[in-house]
Amino acid sequence: MQRAAHFVADHDLFRVERRPSGVPYLVSLIGAPPPAATPRPVLVLTGVLGGPPWQGVVEGIPGTQGGVLVLPGSVVNGYKIKAVSESTAIVEGQDTSWTLTLKRGW
């Protein structure tokens, strides 16, 4: 078995010319693949409290557990709360923003 493996490696059986390629394979020449994008969190507005000024309860902010009470202008783990109204909240991350809508019951 070992002799067969050496024969295949020495004779380039999987190349048409049966000789090594003239172009070396180097990742530095091709470039490394881009890093995988981190998935965006799924944010949910689960509640709104008060009257003007409104406060929202947002779930899904990375680094937190459960719902987080947020106010307009507050920053939670790098996510800025731009606005909170009686039925929506606007949250900005590094590269995107979310407009969250409060789901109403039946």
Tab-separated table of N, CA, C and O in Angstrom:
chain	number	residue	atom	x	y	z
A	1	MET	N	0.831	-1.194	0.000
A	1	MET	CA	0.000	0.000	0.000
A	1	MET	C	0.869	1.249	0.000
A	1	MET	O	0.585	2.194	-0.708
A	2	GLN	N	1.922	1.229	0.808
A	2	GLN	CA	2.793	2.389	0.898
A	2	GLN	C	3.529	2.614	-0.423
A	2	GLN	O	3.713	3.747	-0.849
A	3	ARG	N	3.918	1.540	-1.100
A	3	ARG	CA	4.604	1.667	-2.385
A	3	ARG	C	3.675	2.298	-3.411
A	3	ARG	O	4.094	3.122	-4.226
A	4	ALA	N	2.403	1.918	-3.381
A	4	ALA	CA	1.442	2.479	-4.323
A	4	ALA	C	1.248	3.975	-4.078
A	4	ALA	O	1.169	4.762	-5.024
A	5	ALA	N	1.190	4.372	-2.817
A	5	ALA	CA	1.037	5.785	-2.490
A	5	ALA	C	2.240	6.584	-2.970
A	5	ALA	O	2.095	7.678	-3.522
A	6	HIS	N	3.445	6.062	-2.776
A	6	HIS	CA	4.650	6.754	-3.257
A	6	HIS	C	4.648	6.835	-4.778
A	6	HIS	O	5.048	7.850	-5.354
A	7	PHE	N	4.213	5.783	-5.465
A	7	PHE	CA	4.161	5.782	-6.922
A	7	PHE	C	3.213	6.876	-7.426
A	7	PHE	O	3.551	7.629	-8.345
A	8	VAL	N	2.043	6.978	-6.811
A	8	VAL	CA	1.076	8.010	-7.215
A	8	VAL	C	1.659	9.396	-6.982
A	8	VAL	O	1.573	10.278	-7.838
A	9	ALA	N	2.292	9.617	-5.836
A	9	ALA	CA	2.858	10.928	-5.522
A	9	ALA	C	4.018	11.272	-6.447
A	9	ALA	O	4.168	12.422	-6.868
A	10	ASP	N	4.859	10.312	-6.781
A	10	ASP	CA	6.034	10.570	-7.616
A	10	ASP	C	5.695	10.758	-9.087
A	10	ASP	O	6.433	11.415	-9.821
A	11	HIS	N	4.607	10.170	-9.573
A	11	HIS	CA	4.307	10.203	-11.004
A	11	HIS	C	3.131	11.098	-11.376
A	11	HIS	O	2.721	11.114	-12.532
A	12	ASP	N	2.582	11.839	-10.429
A	12	ASP	CA	1.501	12.787	-10.706
A	12	ASP	C	0.407	12.176	-11.576
A	12	ASP	O	0.057	12.690	-12.646
A	13	LEU	N	-0.144	11.079	-11.128
A	13	LEU	CA	-1.125	10.340	-11.919
A	13	LEU	C	-2.399	11.120	-12.201
A	13	LEU	O	-3.118	10.787	-13.149
A	14	PHE	N	-2.677	12.142	-11.441
A	14	PHE	CA	-3.925	12.872	-11.637
A	14	PHE	C	-3.740	14.119	-12.494
A	14	PHE	O	-4.632	14.938	-12.607
A	15	ARG	N	-2.586	14.265	-13.134
A	15	ARG	CA	-2.333	15.369	-14.061
A	15	ARG	C	-2.211	14.803	-15.469
A	15	ARG	O	-1.656	13.724	-15.666
A	16	VAL	N	-2.692	15.529	-16.433
A	16	VAL	CA	-2.654	15.062	-17.822
A	16	VAL	C	-1.213	14.873	-18.284
A	16	VAL	O	-0.876	13.888	-18.938
A	17	GLU	N	-0.317	15.822	-17.938
A	17	GLU	CA	1.074	15.747	-18.388
A	17	GLU	C	1.917	14.785	-17.559
A	17	GLU	O	3.069	14.536	-17.892
A	18	ARG	N	1.401	14.297	-16.463
A	18	ARG	CA	2.106	13.399	-15.544
A	18	ARG	C	3.383	14.034	-14.973
A	18	ARG	O	4.375	13.385	-14.741
A	19	ARG	N	3.332	15.356	-14.761
A	19	ARG	CA	4.438	16.065	-14.121
A	19	ARG	C	3.850	17.172	-13.250
A	19	ARG	O	2.706	17.577	-13.459
A	20	PRO	N	4.627	17.677	-12.298
A	20	PRO	CA	4.110	18.719	-11.402
A	20	PRO	C	3.738	19.984	-12.170
A	20	PRO	O	4.285	20.274	-13.238
A	21	SER	N	2.831	20.734	-11.615
A	21	SER	CA	2.414	22.000	-12.204
A	21	SER	C	3.560	22.997	-12.173
A	21	SER	O	4.383	23.008	-11.252
A	22	GLY	N	3.620	23.860	-13.172
A	22	GLY	CA	4.632	24.907	-13.194
A	22	GLY	C	4.268	26.089	-12.319
A	22	GLY	O	5.092	26.950	-12.029
A	23	VAL	N	3.017	26.153	-11.870
A	23	VAL	CA	2.549	27.243	-11.026
A	23	VAL	C	2.430	26.727	-9.599
A	23	VAL	O	1.656	25.809	-9.332
A	24	PRO	N	3.205	27.295	-8.679
A	24	PRO	CA	3.103	26.809	-7.300
A	24	PRO	C	1.788	27.266	-6.661
A	24	PRO	O	1.255	28.324	-6.996
A	25	TYR	N	1.286	26.447	-5.771
A	25	TYR	CA	0.089	26.808	-5.022
A	25	TYR	C	0.540	27.433	-3.717
A	25	TYR	O	1.098	26.779	-2.851
A	26	LEU	N	0.318	28.715	-3.599
A	26	LEU	CA	0.639	29.433	-2.371
A	26	LEU	C	-0.560	30.296	-1.996
A	26	LEU	O	-1.053	31.072	-2.813
A	27	VAL	N	-1.008	30.164	-0.783
A	27	VAL	CA	-2.150	30.957	-0.326
A	27	VAL	C	-1.817	32.436	-0.396
A	27	VAL	O	-2.674	33.263	-0.695
A	28	SER	N	-0.541	32.790	-0.181
A	28	SER	CA	-0.168	34.199	-0.214
A	28	SER	C	-0.328	34.793	-1.610
A	28	SER	O	-0.575	35.978	-1.761
A	29	LEU	N	-0.198	33.974	-2.662
A	29	LEU	CA	-0.404	34.466	-4.019
A	29	LEU	C	-1.885	34.642	-4.320
A	29	LEU	O	-2.296	35.578	-4.995
A	30	ILE	N	-2.685	33.742	-3.839
A	30	ILE	CA	-4.115	33.776	-4.118
A	30	ILE	C	-4.820	34.729	-3.166
A	30	ILE	O	-5.757	35.406	-3.519
A	31	GLY	N	-4.363	34.768	-1.961
A	31	GLY	CA	-5.018	35.561	-0.930
A	31	GLY	C	-5.876	34.653	-0.067
A	31	GLY	O	-6.496	33.722	-0.556
A	32	ALA	N	-5.846	34.885	1.186
A	32	ALA	CA	-6.630	34.072	2.114
A	32	ALA	C	-8.106	34.409	1.942
A	32	ALA	O	-8.458	35.527	1.579
A	33	PRO	N	-8.978	33.456	2.191
A	33	PRO	CA	-10.405	33.763	2.086
A	33	PRO	C	-10.797	34.804	3.126
A	33	PRO	O	-10.193	34.884	4.194
A	34	PRO	N	-11.783	35.625	2.805
A	34	PRO	CA	-12.197	36.637	3.774
A	34	PRO	C	-12.771	35.977	5.016
A	34	PRO	O	-13.333	34.884	4.944
A	35	PRO	N	-12.615	36.620	6.156
A	35	PRO	CA	-13.174	36.036	7.377
A	35	PRO	C	-14.694	35.961	7.280
A	35	PRO	O	-15.326	36.796	6.634
A	36	ALA	N	-15.236	34.966	7.907
A	36	ALA	CA	-16.688	34.786	7.897
A	36	ALA	C	-17.348	35.952	8.624
A	36	ALA	O	-16.886	36.383	9.677
A	37	ALA	N	-18.401	36.453	8.048
A	37	ALA	CA	-19.123	37.562	8.665
A	37	ALA	C	-19.851	37.063	9.911
A	37	ALA	O	-20.416	35.982	9.919
A	38	THR	N	-19.792	37.872	10.938
A	38	THR	CA	-20.512	37.489	12.140
A	38	THR	C	-21.998	37.692	11.894
A	38	THR	O	-22.421	38.695	11.323
A	39	PRO	N	-22.811	36.742	12.293
A	39	PRO	CA	-24.249	36.879	12.045
A	39	PRO	C	-24.838	38.040	12.851
A	39	PRO	O	-24.409	38.320	13.967
A	40	ARG	N	-25.798	38.696	12.242
A	40	ARG	CA	-26.462	39.794	12.941
A	40	ARG	C	-27.431	39.218	13.966
A	40	ARG	O	-28.079	38.204	13.725
A	41	PRO	N	-27.529	39.858	15.119
A	41	PRO	CA	-28.449	39.343	16.134
A	41	PRO	C	-29.900	39.549	15.719
A	41	PRO	O	-30.220	40.418	14.904
A	42	VAL	N	-30.753	38.739	16.275
A	42	VAL	CA	-32.197	38.878	16.055
A	42	VAL	C	-32.748	39.657	17.252
A	42	VAL	O	-32.818	39.140	18.363
A	43	LEU	N	-33.071	40.907	17.016
A	43	LEU	CA	-33.581	41.770	18.080
A	43	LEU	C	-35.102	41.795	18.030
A	43	LEU	O	-35.694	41.826	16.950
A	44	VAL	N	-35.725	41.801	19.222
A	44	VAL	CA	-37.186	41.784	19.311
A	44	VAL	C	-37.619	42.810	20.353
A	44	VAL	O	-37.088	42.830	21.467
A	45	LEU	N	-38.566	43.650	19.977
A	45	LEU	CA	-39.174	44.576	20.930
A	45	LEU	C	-40.329	43.845	21.590
A	45	LEU	O	-41.332	43.529	20.950
A	46	THR	N	-40.168	43.529	22.871
A	46	THR	CA	-41.178	42.722	23.552
A	46	THR	C	-42.118	43.542	24.428
A	46	THR	O	-43.130	43.007	24.888
A	47	GLY	N	-41.793	44.798	24.650
A	47	GLY	CA	-42.667	45.615	25.467
A	47	GLY	C	-42.302	47.080	25.395
A	47	GLY	O	-41.177	47.433	25.045
A	48	VAL	N	-43.275	47.936	25.705
A	48	VAL	CA	-43.063	49.384	25.776
A	48	VAL	C	-43.708	49.864	27.064
A	48	VAL	O	-44.837	49.471	27.393
A	49	LEU	N	-42.986	50.718	27.787
A	49	LEU	CA	-43.472	51.228	29.071
A	49	LEU	C	-43.585	52.735	29.040
A	49	LEU	O	-42.844	53.419	28.341
A	50	GLY	N	-44.478	53.246	29.847
A	50	GLY	CA	-44.579	54.681	30.057
A	50	GLY	C	-45.412	55.379	29.007
A	50	GLY	O	-46.182	54.803	28.264
A	51	GLY	N	-45.231	56.662	28.978
A	51	GLY	CA	-45.799	57.547	27.979
A	51	GLY	C	-44.670	58.492	27.699
A	51	GLY	O	-43.618	58.342	28.297
A	52	PRO	N	-44.831	59.428	26.867
A	52	PRO	CA	-43.616	60.194	26.559
A	52	PRO	C	-42.922	60.640	27.835
A	52	PRO	O	-43.581	61.195	28.702
A	53	PRO	N	-41.703	60.342	28.041
A	53	PRO	CA	-40.774	59.566	27.201
A	53	PRO	C	-41.028	58.057	27.338
A	53	PRO	O	-41.291	57.552	28.425
A	54	TRP	N	-40.935	57.347	26.219
A	54	TRP	CA	-41.177	55.914	26.169
A	54	TRP	C	-39.916	55.143	26.530
A	54	TRP	O	-38.811	55.594	26.286
A	55	GLN	N	-40.114	53.971	27.097
A	55	GLN	CA	-39.023	53.031	27.377
A	55	GLN	C	-39.396	51.709	26.726
A	55	GLN	O	-40.562	51.327	26.721
A	56	GLY	N	-38.411	51.021	26.168
A	56	GLY	CA	-38.692	49.757	25.505
A	56	GLY	C	-37.975	48.605	26.175
A	56	GLY	O	-36.978	48.793	26.867
A	57	VAL	N	-38.496	47.413	25.972
A	57	VAL	CA	-37.855	46.189	26.435
A	57	VAL	C	-37.412	45.444	25.169
A	57	VAL	O	-38.244	45.034	24.361
A	58	VAL	N	-36.093	45.323	24.991
A	58	VAL	CA	-35.537	44.695	23.790
A	58	VAL	C	-34.828	43.413	24.191
A	58	VAL	O	-34.011	43.401	25.121
A	59	GLU	N	-35.130	42.338	23.479
A	59	GLU	CA	-34.460	41.056	23.693
A	59	GLU	C	-33.555	40.766	22.509
A	59	GLU	O	-33.831	41.196	21.388
A	60	GLY	N	-32.469	40.026	22.775
A	60	GLY	CA	-31.578	39.584	21.713
A	60	GLY	C	-30.321	40.408	21.562
A	60	GLY	O	-29.535	40.158	20.650
A	61	ILE	N	-30.096	41.375	22.418
A	61	ILE	CA	-28.863	42.164	22.328
A	61	ILE	C	-27.708	41.278	22.795
A	61	ILE	O	-27.762	40.721	23.899
A	62	PRO	N	-26.676	41.113	21.962
A	62	PRO	CA	-25.556	40.244	22.345
A	62	PRO	C	-24.923	40.684	23.668
A	62	PRO	O	-24.777	41.874	23.947
A	63	GLY	N	-24.576	39.701	24.476
A	63	GLY	CA	-23.963	39.965	25.770
A	63	GLY	C	-24.956	40.194	26.889
A	63	GLY	O	-24.557	40.496	28.006
A	64	THR	N	-26.228	40.089	26.596
A	64	THR	CA	-27.253	40.252	27.629
A	64	THR	C	-28.155	39.031	27.635
A	64	THR	O	-28.229	38.299	26.659
A	65	GLN	N	-28.827	38.842	28.737
A	65	GLN	CA	-29.787	37.741	28.841
A	65	GLN	C	-31.154	38.327	29.110
A	65	GLN	O	-31.301	39.238	29.928
A	66	GLY	N	-32.143	37.808	28.411
A	66	GLY	CA	-33.504	38.283	28.615
A	66	GLY	C	-33.708	39.665	28.041
A	66	GLY	O	-32.938	40.157	27.225
A	67	GLY	N	-34.774	40.311	28.472
A	67	GLY	CA	-35.093	41.644	27.988
A	67	GLY	C	-34.290	42.708	28.712
A	67	GLY	O	-33.977	42.587	29.893
A	68	VAL	N	-33.957	43.766	27.981
A	68	VAL	CA	-33.206	44.892	28.538
A	68	VAL	C	-34.069	46.138	28.397
A	68	VAL	O	-34.585	46.431	27.316
A	69	LEU	N	-34.235	46.868	29.486
A	69	LEU	CA	-34.996	48.109	29.468
A	69	LEU	C	-34.115	49.196	28.858
A	69	LEU	O	-33.002	49.440	29.319
A	70	VAL	N	-34.604	49.822	27.774
A	70	VAL	CA	-33.795	50.816	27.059
A	70	VAL	C	-34.530	52.134	26.962
A	70	VAL	O	-35.755	52.192	26.927
A	71	LEU	N	-33.753	53.198	26.921
A	71	LEU	CA	-34.254	54.566	26.762
A	71	LEU	C	-33.642	55.155	25.507
A	71	LEU	O	-32.545	54.755	25.103
A	72	PRO	N	-34.299	56.111	24.854
A	72	PRO	CA	-33.669	56.757	23.708
A	72	PRO	C	-32.334	57.389	24.116
A	72	PRO	O	-32.236	58.020	25.162
A	73	GLY	N	-31.302	57.128	23.309
A	73	GLY	CA	-29.975	57.664	23.595
A	73	GLY	C	-29.083	56.730	24.379
A	73	GLY	O	-27.885	56.948	24.469
A	74	SER	N	-29.645	55.684	24.969
A	74	SER	CA	-28.809	54.767	25.736
A	74	SER	C	-28.032	53.829	24.807
A	74	SER	O	-28.415	53.605	23.657
A	75	VAL	N	-26.914	53.302	25.310
A	75	VAL	CA	-26.080	52.368	24.559
A	75	VAL	C	-25.938	51.107	25.390
A	75	VAL	O	-25.567	51.168	26.563
A	76	VAL	N	-26.243	49.961	24.773
A	76	VAL	CA	-26.146	48.674	25.464
A	76	VAL	C	-25.222	47.783	24.647
A	76	VAL	O	-25.553	47.412	23.515
A	77	ASN	N	-24.052	47.483	25.188
A	77	ASN	CA	-23.053	46.621	24.527
A	77	ASN	C	-22.775	47.043	23.085
A	77	ASN	O	-22.674	46.217	22.191
A	78	GLY	N	-22.663	48.332	22.846
A	78	GLY	CA	-22.340	48.841	21.519
A	78	GLY	C	-23.534	49.090	20.620
A	78	GLY	O	-23.378	49.550	19.496
A	79	TYR	N	-24.738	48.802	21.068
A	79	TYR	CA	-25.952	49.035	20.286
A	79	TYR	C	-26.641	50.281	20.834
A	79	TYR	O	-27.022	50.330	21.994
A	80	LYS	N	-26.787	51.306	19.981
A	80	LYS	CA	-27.367	52.568	20.419
A	80	LYS	C	-28.864	52.585	20.145
A	80	LYS	O	-29.314	52.239	19.057
A	81	ILE	N	-29.616	53.012	21.133
A	81	ILE	CA	-31.062	53.131	21.006
A	81	ILE	C	-31.340	54.550	20.505
A	81	ILE	O	-31.139	55.516	21.218
A	82	LYS	N	-31.766	54.653	19.245
A	82	LYS	CA	-31.995	55.965	18.645
A	82	LYS	C	-33.334	56.558	19.057
A	82	LYS	O	-33.422	57.758	19.307
A	83	ALA	N	-34.371	55.728	19.098
A	83	ALA	CA	-35.707	56.248	19.423
A	83	ALA	C	-36.584	55.124	19.943
A	83	ALA	O	-36.390	53.964	19.597
A	84	VAL	N	-37.541	55.502	20.793
A	84	VAL	CA	-38.559	54.565	21.281
A	84	VAL	C	-39.889	55.308	21.246
A	84	VAL	O	-39.994	56.428	21.740
A	85	SER	N	-40.886	54.671	20.631
A	85	SER	CA	-42.229	55.256	20.616
A	85	SER	C	-43.192	54.239	21.220
A	85	SER	O	-42.770	53.202	21.719
A	86	GLU	N	-44.477	54.502	21.118
A	86	GLU	CA	-45.454	53.604	21.740
A	86	GLU	C	-45.525	52.238	21.074
A	86	GLU	O	-46.056	51.300	21.660
A	87	SER	N	-44.974	52.087	19.853
A	87	SER	CA	-45.042	50.786	19.184
A	87	SER	C	-43.762	50.389	18.454
A	87	SER	O	-43.699	49.304	17.898
A	88	THR	N	-42.735	51.234	18.454
A	88	THR	CA	-41.496	50.909	17.746
A	88	THR	C	-40.273	51.345	18.534
A	88	THR	O	-40.357	52.185	19.430
A	89	ALA	N	-39.148	50.761	18.156
A	89	ALA	CA	-37.853	51.179	18.680
A	89	ALA	C	-36.856	51.101	17.533
A	89	ALA	O	-36.919	50.190	16.702
A	90	ILE	N	-35.944	52.062	17.461
A	90	ILE	CA	-34.901	52.063	16.440
A	90	ILE	C	-33.575	51.844	17.144
A	90	ILE	O	-33.214	52.586	18.055
A	91	VAL	N	-32.868	50.778	16.704
A	91	VAL	CA	-31.602	50.387	17.309
A	91	VAL	C	-30.538	50.425	16.227
A	91	VAL	O	-30.742	49.923	15.124
A	92	GLU	N	-29.377	51.035	16.536
A	92	GLU	CA	-28.261	51.092	15.589
A	92	GLU	C	-27.109	50.252	16.102
A	92	GLU	O	-26.712	50.363	17.256
A	93	GLY	N	-26.570	49.419	15.199
A	93	GLY	CA	-25.357	48.662	15.481
A	93	GLY	C	-24.215	49.285	14.713
A	93	GLY	O	-24.319	50.400	14.205
A	94	GLN	N	-23.098	48.558	14.587
A	94	GLN	CA	-21.939	49.082	13.873
A	94	GLN	C	-22.235	49.301	12.402
A	94	GLN	O	-21.847	50.305	11.831
A	95	ASP	N	-22.901	48.344	11.767
A	95	ASP	CA	-23.085	48.414	10.321
A	95	ASP	C	-24.535	48.354	9.867
A	95	ASP	O	-24.791	48.272	8.674
A	96	THR	N	-25.467	48.399	10.772
A	96	THR	CA	-26.873	48.328	10.377
A	96	THR	C	-27.751	48.966	11.441
A	96	THR	O	-27.295	49.267	12.539
A	97	SER	N	-28.999	49.162	11.087
A	97	SER	CA	-29.960	49.631	12.084
A	97	SER	C	-31.237	48.809	11.935
A	97	SER	O	-31.551	48.303	10.863
A	98	TRP	N	-31.928	48.661	13.041
A	98	TRP	CA	-33.159	47.885	13.093
A	98	TRP	C	-34.297	48.806	13.486
A	98	TRP	O	-34.147	49.631	14.397
A	99	THR	N	-35.435	48.652	12.848
A	99	THR	CA	-36.665	49.278	13.298
A	99	THR	C	-37.528	48.145	13.829
A	99	THR	O	-38.036	47.326	13.061
A	100	LEU	N	-37.647	48.083	15.135
A	100	LEU	CA	-38.375	46.999	15.789
A	100	LEU	C	-39.810	47.431	16.034
A	100	LEU	O	-40.059	48.545	16.501
A	101	THR	N	-40.735	46.558	15.722
A	101	THR	CA	-42.153	46.836	15.927
A	101	THR	C	-42.708	45.934	16.991
A	101	THR	O	-42.463	44.713	16.979
A	102	LEU	N	-43.449	46.504	17.925
A	102	LEU	CA	-44.063	45.747	18.986
A	102	LEU	C	-45.183	44.890	18.402
A	102	LEU	O	-46.046	45.384	17.688
A	103	LYS	N	-45.156	43.619	18.688
A	103	LYS	CA	-46.209	42.726	18.214
A	103	LYS	C	-47.401	42.828	19.141
A	103	LYS	O	-47.276	42.719	20.353
A	104	ARG	N	-48.542	43.067	18.566
A	104	ARG	CA	-49.776	43.193	19.346
A	104	ARG	C	-50.427	41.836	19.516
A	104	ARG	O	-50.353	40.980	18.638
A	105	GLY	N	-51.089	41.615	20.638
A	105	GLY	CA	-51.838	40.385	20.865
A	105	GLY	C	-53.108	40.368	20.031
A	105	GLY	O	-53.444	41.339	19.366
A	106	TRP	N	-53.829	39.303	20.083
A	106	TRP	CA	-55.048	39.181	19.285
A	106	TRP	C	-56.001	40.165	19.810
A	106	TRP	O	-56.947	40.545	19.718
